[in-house]
Coordinates of C-alpha atoms in Angstrom, one line a residue:
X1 CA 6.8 -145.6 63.2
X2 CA 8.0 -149.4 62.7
X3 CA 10.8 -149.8 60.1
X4 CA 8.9 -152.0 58.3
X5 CA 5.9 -150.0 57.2
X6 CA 5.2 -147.4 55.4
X7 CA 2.7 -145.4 58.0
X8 CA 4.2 -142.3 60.0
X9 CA 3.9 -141.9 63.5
X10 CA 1.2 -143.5 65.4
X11 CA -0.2 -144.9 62.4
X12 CA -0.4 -141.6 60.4
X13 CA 0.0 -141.0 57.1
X14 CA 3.6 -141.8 55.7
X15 CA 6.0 -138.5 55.0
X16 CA 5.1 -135.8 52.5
X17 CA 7.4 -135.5 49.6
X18 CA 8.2 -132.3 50.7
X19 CA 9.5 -133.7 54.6
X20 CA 11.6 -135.8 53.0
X21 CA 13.0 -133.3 50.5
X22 CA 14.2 -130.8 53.5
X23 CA 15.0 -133.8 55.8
X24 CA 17.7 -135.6 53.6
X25 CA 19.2 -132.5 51.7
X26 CA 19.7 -130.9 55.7
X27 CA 21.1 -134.3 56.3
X28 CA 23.1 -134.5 53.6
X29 CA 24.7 -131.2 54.3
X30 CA 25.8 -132.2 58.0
X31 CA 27.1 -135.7 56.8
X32 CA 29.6 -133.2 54.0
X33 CA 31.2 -131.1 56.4
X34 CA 31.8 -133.6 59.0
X35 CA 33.1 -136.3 56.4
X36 CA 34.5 -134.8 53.2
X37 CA 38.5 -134.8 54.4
X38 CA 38.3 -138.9 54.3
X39 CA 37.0 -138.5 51.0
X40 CA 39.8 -136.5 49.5
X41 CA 42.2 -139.0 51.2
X42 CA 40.4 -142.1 49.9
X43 CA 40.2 -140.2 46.5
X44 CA 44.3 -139.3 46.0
X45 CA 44.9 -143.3 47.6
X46 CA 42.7 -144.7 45.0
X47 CA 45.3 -142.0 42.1
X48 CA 48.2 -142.8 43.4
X49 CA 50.9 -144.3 41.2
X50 CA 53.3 -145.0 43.7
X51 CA 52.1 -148.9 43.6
X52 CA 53.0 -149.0 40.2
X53 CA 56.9 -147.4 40.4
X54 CA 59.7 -149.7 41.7
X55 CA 61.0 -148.9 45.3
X56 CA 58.2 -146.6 46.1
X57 CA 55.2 -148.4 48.7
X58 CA 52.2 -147.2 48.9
X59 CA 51.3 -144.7 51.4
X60 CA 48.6 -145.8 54.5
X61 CA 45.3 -143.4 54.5
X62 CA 47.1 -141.3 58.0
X63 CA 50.3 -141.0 56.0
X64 CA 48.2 -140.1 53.0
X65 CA 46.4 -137.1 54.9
X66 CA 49.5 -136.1 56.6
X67 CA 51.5 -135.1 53.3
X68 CA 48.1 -133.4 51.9
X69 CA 48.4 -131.1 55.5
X70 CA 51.5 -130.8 54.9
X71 CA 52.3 -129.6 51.3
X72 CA 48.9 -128.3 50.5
X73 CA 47.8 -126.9 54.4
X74 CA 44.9 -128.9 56.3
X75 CA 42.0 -126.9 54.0
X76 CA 43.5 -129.4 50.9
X77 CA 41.7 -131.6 52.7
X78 CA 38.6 -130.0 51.8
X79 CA 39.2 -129.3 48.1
X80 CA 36.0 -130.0 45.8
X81 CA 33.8 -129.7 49.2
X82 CA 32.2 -126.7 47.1
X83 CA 31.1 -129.4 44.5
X84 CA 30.0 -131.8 47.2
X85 CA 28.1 -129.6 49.1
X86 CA 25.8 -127.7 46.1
X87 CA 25.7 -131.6 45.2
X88 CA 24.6 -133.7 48.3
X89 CA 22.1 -131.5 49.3
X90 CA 19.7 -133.0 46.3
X91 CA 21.5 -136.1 46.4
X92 CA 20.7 -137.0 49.5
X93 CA 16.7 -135.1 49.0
X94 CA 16.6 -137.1 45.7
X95 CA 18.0 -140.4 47.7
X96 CA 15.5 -140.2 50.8
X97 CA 12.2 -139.1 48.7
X98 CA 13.1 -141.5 45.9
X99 CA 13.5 -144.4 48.4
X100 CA 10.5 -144.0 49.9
X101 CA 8.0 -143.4 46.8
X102 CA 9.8 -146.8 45.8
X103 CA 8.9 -148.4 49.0
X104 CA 5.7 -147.3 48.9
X105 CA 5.2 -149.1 45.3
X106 CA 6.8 -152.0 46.4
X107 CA 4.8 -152.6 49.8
X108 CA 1.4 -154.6 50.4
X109 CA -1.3 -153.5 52.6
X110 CA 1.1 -151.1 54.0
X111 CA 3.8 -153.3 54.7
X112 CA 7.3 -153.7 53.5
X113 CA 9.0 -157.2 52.8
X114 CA 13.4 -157.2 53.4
X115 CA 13.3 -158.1 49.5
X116 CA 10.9 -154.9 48.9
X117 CA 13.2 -152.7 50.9
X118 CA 16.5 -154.0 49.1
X119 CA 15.1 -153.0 45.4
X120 CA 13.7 -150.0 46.8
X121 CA 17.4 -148.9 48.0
X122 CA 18.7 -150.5 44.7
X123 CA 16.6 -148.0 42.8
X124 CA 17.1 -145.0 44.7
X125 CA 21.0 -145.6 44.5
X126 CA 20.3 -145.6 40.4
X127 CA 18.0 -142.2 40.1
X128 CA 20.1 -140.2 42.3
X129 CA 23.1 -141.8 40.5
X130 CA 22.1 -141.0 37.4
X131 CA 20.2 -137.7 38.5
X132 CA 22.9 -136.4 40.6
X133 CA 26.2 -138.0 41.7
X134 CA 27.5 -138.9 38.4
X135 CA 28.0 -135.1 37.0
X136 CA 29.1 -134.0 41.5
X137 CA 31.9 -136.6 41.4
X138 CA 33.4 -135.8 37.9
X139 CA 34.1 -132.1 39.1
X140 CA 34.7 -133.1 42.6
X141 CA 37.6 -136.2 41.6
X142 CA 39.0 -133.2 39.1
X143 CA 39.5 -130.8 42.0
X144 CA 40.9 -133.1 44.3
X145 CA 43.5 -134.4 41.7
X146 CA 45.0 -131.3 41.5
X147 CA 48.5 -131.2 43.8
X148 CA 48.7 -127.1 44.6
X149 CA 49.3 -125.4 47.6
X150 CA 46.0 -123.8 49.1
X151 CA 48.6 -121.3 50.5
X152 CA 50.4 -119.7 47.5
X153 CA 48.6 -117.6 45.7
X154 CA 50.8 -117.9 42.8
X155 CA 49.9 -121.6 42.5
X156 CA 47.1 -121.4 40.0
X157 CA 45.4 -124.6 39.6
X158 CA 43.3 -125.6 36.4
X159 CA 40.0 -125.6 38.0
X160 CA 39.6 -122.8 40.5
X161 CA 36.4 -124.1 42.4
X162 CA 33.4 -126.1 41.5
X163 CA 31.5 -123.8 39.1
X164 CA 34.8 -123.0 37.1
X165 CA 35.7 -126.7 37.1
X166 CA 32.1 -127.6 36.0
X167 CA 32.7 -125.0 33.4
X168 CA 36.1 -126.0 32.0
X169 CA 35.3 -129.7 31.8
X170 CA 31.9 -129.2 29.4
X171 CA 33.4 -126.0 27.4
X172 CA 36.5 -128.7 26.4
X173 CA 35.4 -132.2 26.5
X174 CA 31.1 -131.6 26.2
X175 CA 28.4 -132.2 28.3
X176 CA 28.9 -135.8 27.8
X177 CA 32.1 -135.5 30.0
X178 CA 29.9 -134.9 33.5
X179 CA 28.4 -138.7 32.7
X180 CA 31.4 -139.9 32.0
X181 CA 31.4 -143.5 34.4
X182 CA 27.4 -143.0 34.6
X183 CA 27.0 -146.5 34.4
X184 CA 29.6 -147.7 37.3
X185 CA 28.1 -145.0 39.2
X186 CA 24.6 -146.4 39.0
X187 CA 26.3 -149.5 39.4
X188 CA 28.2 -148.1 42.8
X189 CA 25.3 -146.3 44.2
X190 CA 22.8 -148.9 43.4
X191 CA 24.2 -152.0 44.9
X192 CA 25.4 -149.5 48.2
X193 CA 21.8 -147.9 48.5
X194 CA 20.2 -151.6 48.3
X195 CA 23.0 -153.0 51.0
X196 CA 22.8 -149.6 53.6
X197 CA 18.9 -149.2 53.6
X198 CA 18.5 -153.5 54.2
X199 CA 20.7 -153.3 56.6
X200 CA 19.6 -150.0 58.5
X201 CA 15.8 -151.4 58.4
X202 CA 16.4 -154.7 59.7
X203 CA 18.6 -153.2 62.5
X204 CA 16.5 -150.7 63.1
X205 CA 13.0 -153.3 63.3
X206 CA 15.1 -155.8 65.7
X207 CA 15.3 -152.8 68.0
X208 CA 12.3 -151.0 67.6
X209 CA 10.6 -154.8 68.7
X210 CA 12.9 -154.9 71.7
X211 CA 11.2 -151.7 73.3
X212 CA 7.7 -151.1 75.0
X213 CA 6.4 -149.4 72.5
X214 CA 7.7 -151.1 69.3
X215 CA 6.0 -148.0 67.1
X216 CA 8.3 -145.4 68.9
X217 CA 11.2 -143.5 67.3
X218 CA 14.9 -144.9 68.5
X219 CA 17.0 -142.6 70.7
X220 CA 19.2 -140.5 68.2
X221 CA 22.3 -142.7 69.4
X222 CA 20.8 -145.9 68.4
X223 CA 19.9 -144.7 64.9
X224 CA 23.4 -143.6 64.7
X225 CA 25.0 -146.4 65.7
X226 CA 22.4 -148.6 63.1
X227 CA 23.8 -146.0 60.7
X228 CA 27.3 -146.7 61.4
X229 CA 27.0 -150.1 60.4
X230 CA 25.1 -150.1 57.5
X231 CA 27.2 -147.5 56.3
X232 CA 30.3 -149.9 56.5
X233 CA 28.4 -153.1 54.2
X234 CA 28.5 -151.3 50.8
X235 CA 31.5 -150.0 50.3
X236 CA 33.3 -153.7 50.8
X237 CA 30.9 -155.5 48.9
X238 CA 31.6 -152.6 45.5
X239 CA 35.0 -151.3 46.3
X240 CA 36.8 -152.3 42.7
X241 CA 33.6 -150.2 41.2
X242 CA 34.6 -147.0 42.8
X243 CA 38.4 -147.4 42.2
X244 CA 37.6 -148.1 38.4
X245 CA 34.6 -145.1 38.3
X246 CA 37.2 -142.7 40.3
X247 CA 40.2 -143.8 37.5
X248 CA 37.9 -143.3 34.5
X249 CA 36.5 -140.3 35.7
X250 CA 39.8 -138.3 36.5
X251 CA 40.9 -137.4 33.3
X252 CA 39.5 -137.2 29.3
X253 CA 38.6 -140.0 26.9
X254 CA 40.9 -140.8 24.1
X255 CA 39.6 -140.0 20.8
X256 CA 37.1 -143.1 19.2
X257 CA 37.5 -145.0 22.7
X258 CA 34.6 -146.4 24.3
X259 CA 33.5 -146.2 27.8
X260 CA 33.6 -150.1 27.3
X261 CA 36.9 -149.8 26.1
X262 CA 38.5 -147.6 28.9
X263 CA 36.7 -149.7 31.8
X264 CA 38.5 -152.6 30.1
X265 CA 41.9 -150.9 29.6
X266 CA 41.7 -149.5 33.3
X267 CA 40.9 -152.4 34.9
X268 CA 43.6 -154.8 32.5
X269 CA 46.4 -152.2 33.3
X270 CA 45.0 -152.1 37.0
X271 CA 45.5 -156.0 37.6
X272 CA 49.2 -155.9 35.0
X273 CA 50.9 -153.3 36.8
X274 CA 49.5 -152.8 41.0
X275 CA 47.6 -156.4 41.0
X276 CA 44.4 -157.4 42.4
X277 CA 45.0 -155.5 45.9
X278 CA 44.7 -152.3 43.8
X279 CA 41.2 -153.0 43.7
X280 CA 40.7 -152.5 47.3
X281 CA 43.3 -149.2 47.3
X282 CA 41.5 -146.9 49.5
X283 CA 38.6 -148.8 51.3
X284 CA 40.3 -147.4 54.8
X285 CA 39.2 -144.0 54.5
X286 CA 36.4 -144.8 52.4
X287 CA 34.5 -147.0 55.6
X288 CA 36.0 -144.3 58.1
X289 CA 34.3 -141.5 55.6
X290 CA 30.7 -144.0 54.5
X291 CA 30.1 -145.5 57.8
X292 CA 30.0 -142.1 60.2
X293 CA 28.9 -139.9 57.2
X294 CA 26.1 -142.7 57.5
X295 CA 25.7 -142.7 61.8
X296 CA 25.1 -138.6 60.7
X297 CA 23.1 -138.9 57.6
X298 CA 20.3 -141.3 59.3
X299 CA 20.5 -139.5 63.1
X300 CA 19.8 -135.9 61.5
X301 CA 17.9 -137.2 58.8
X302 CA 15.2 -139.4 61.7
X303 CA 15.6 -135.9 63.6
X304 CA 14.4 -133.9 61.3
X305 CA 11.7 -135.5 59.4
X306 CA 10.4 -136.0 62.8
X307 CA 10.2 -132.6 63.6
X308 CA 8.7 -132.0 60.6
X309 CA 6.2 -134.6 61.3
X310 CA 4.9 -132.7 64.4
X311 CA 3.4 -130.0 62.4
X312 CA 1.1 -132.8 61.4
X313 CA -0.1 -132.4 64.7
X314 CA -1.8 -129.2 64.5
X315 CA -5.3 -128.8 63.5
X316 CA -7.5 -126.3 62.1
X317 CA -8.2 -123.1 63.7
X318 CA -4.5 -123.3 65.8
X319 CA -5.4 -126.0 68.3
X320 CA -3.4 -128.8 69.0
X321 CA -3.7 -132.5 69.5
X322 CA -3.0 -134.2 73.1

């Protein structure tokens, strides 16, 4: 199937809703448990508030994993993994089927322009943003903030696990508290969605026209590799987005503030006390934990939708096509 058009494999019809459904969310599951330690690192960099106390540097992203290991045992590393997982599964369905209804509106006679493929990434980012990730990250920033020792069971967090965090965080600030940062999410996810699928389609075209068969599926390494890269343009282009979002969603609104007004606040306190390289605090770990939860996402994703795709090939009454 070329990148650039919207028919499946040898010209068939392009992927069922359902294909893509099954394909991403088994995707997106893979790319969690691989990835999700770099998150939690890139998560308590972008918190830290040793940038903003005299005499104390910041710590690198290794240090950074090494005193979570250390004082909270290596699973610390995984803490809110329960929230990412019962969260990326539809993120990434929503993500991959949403891209490519949008990409099927956006094409002409069956073909797909670069510019068509950058506002169908653009708006995929958005719906899953708003559909999914938004109300995911809220519970899964509160349960990484929390400093407690995986190993002592007389260390009692505030939020026990992803349900119970969900829980706590709408029975005492509302519903409207797992939206809070909604916009800078859509924001994050939409300008990263337009910049990976670009860049993963016009890397994946130039190679697809460099074999015999220019239709043909890449090897699973190449489409990793693709993935890898793309993976690694959002999160530079966005990184003071995610620092803000992260920052705004960690902790409840003042009474009569606006979201306006706490972006504004965050970001003026942000650039006072920690300067403009705060910004950029955790972009480290979050390229090492984008760019190969990317090289997974695509690789399992292209796997499985195309054995998915096969069943196509079967025809009524059980027979089979050469």
């Amino acid at each position: 199937m070329s990148a650039k058009s919207t028919s499946g494999p040898g010209g068939k019809k392009p992927a069922s809703v359902a294909t893509n459904l099954i394909a991403g969310g088994g995707a997106g599951a893979m790319e969690a448990l691989a990835c999700h330690p770099l998150d939690t690192i890139k998560v308590r960099m972008q918190l830290s508030r040793r940038g903003r106390l005299p005499g104390l540097k910041r710590r690198g992203f290794i240090k950074t994993g090494m005193e979570i290991a250390r004082k909270e045992t290596p699973l610390g590393l995984y803490k809110g993994l329960g929230a990412v997982l019962t969260g990326i599964v539809p993120k990434m369905a929503c993500r991959f089927t949403s891209y490519e209804q949008y990409k099927l509106l956006l094409s002409k006679d069956g073909q797909v322009t670069t510019a068509a493929n950058f506002w169908a990434g653009l708006f995929a980012g958005v719906t899953e943003a708003v559909l999914v990730v938004c109300p995911m990250e809220v519970v899964k920033i509160r349960l990484q903030a929390q400093h407690h020792s995986m190993a002592d069971p007389l260390d009692i967090p505030k939020y026990r696990n992803a349900a119970h965090a969900c829980y706590t965080v709408v029975k005492e600030e509302g519903v409207g508290a797992l939206y809070r940062g909604v916009t800078l999410t859509a924001l994050r996810q939409g300008t990263n969605q337009a910049a990976n699928f670009t860049a993963y389609t016009e890397l994946k075209d130039w190679l697809q026209q460099k074999q015999e068969d220019p239709s043909a599926a890449l090897p699973g390494w190449k489409t990793a590799v693709i993935g890898l890269i793309s993976g690694a343009v959002g999160p530079f282009t966005n990184a003071p987005i995610d620092t803000i979002k992260t920052r705004l969603q960690r902790s409840p609104a003042e009474p009569g503030q606006t979201a306006l007004g706490r972006i504004t606040a965050i970001t003026n306190q942000m650039m006072k006390q920690e300067g403009l390289r705060a910004f950029w605090m955790g972009i480290t770990p979050r390229v090492m934990r984008v760019a190969p939860g990317q090289a997974v996402t695509f690789a399992v994703y292209e796997y499985l939708k195309g054995i998915l795709e096969k069943g196509r090939d079967v025809l009524p009454g059980g027979q089979y096509e050469e």
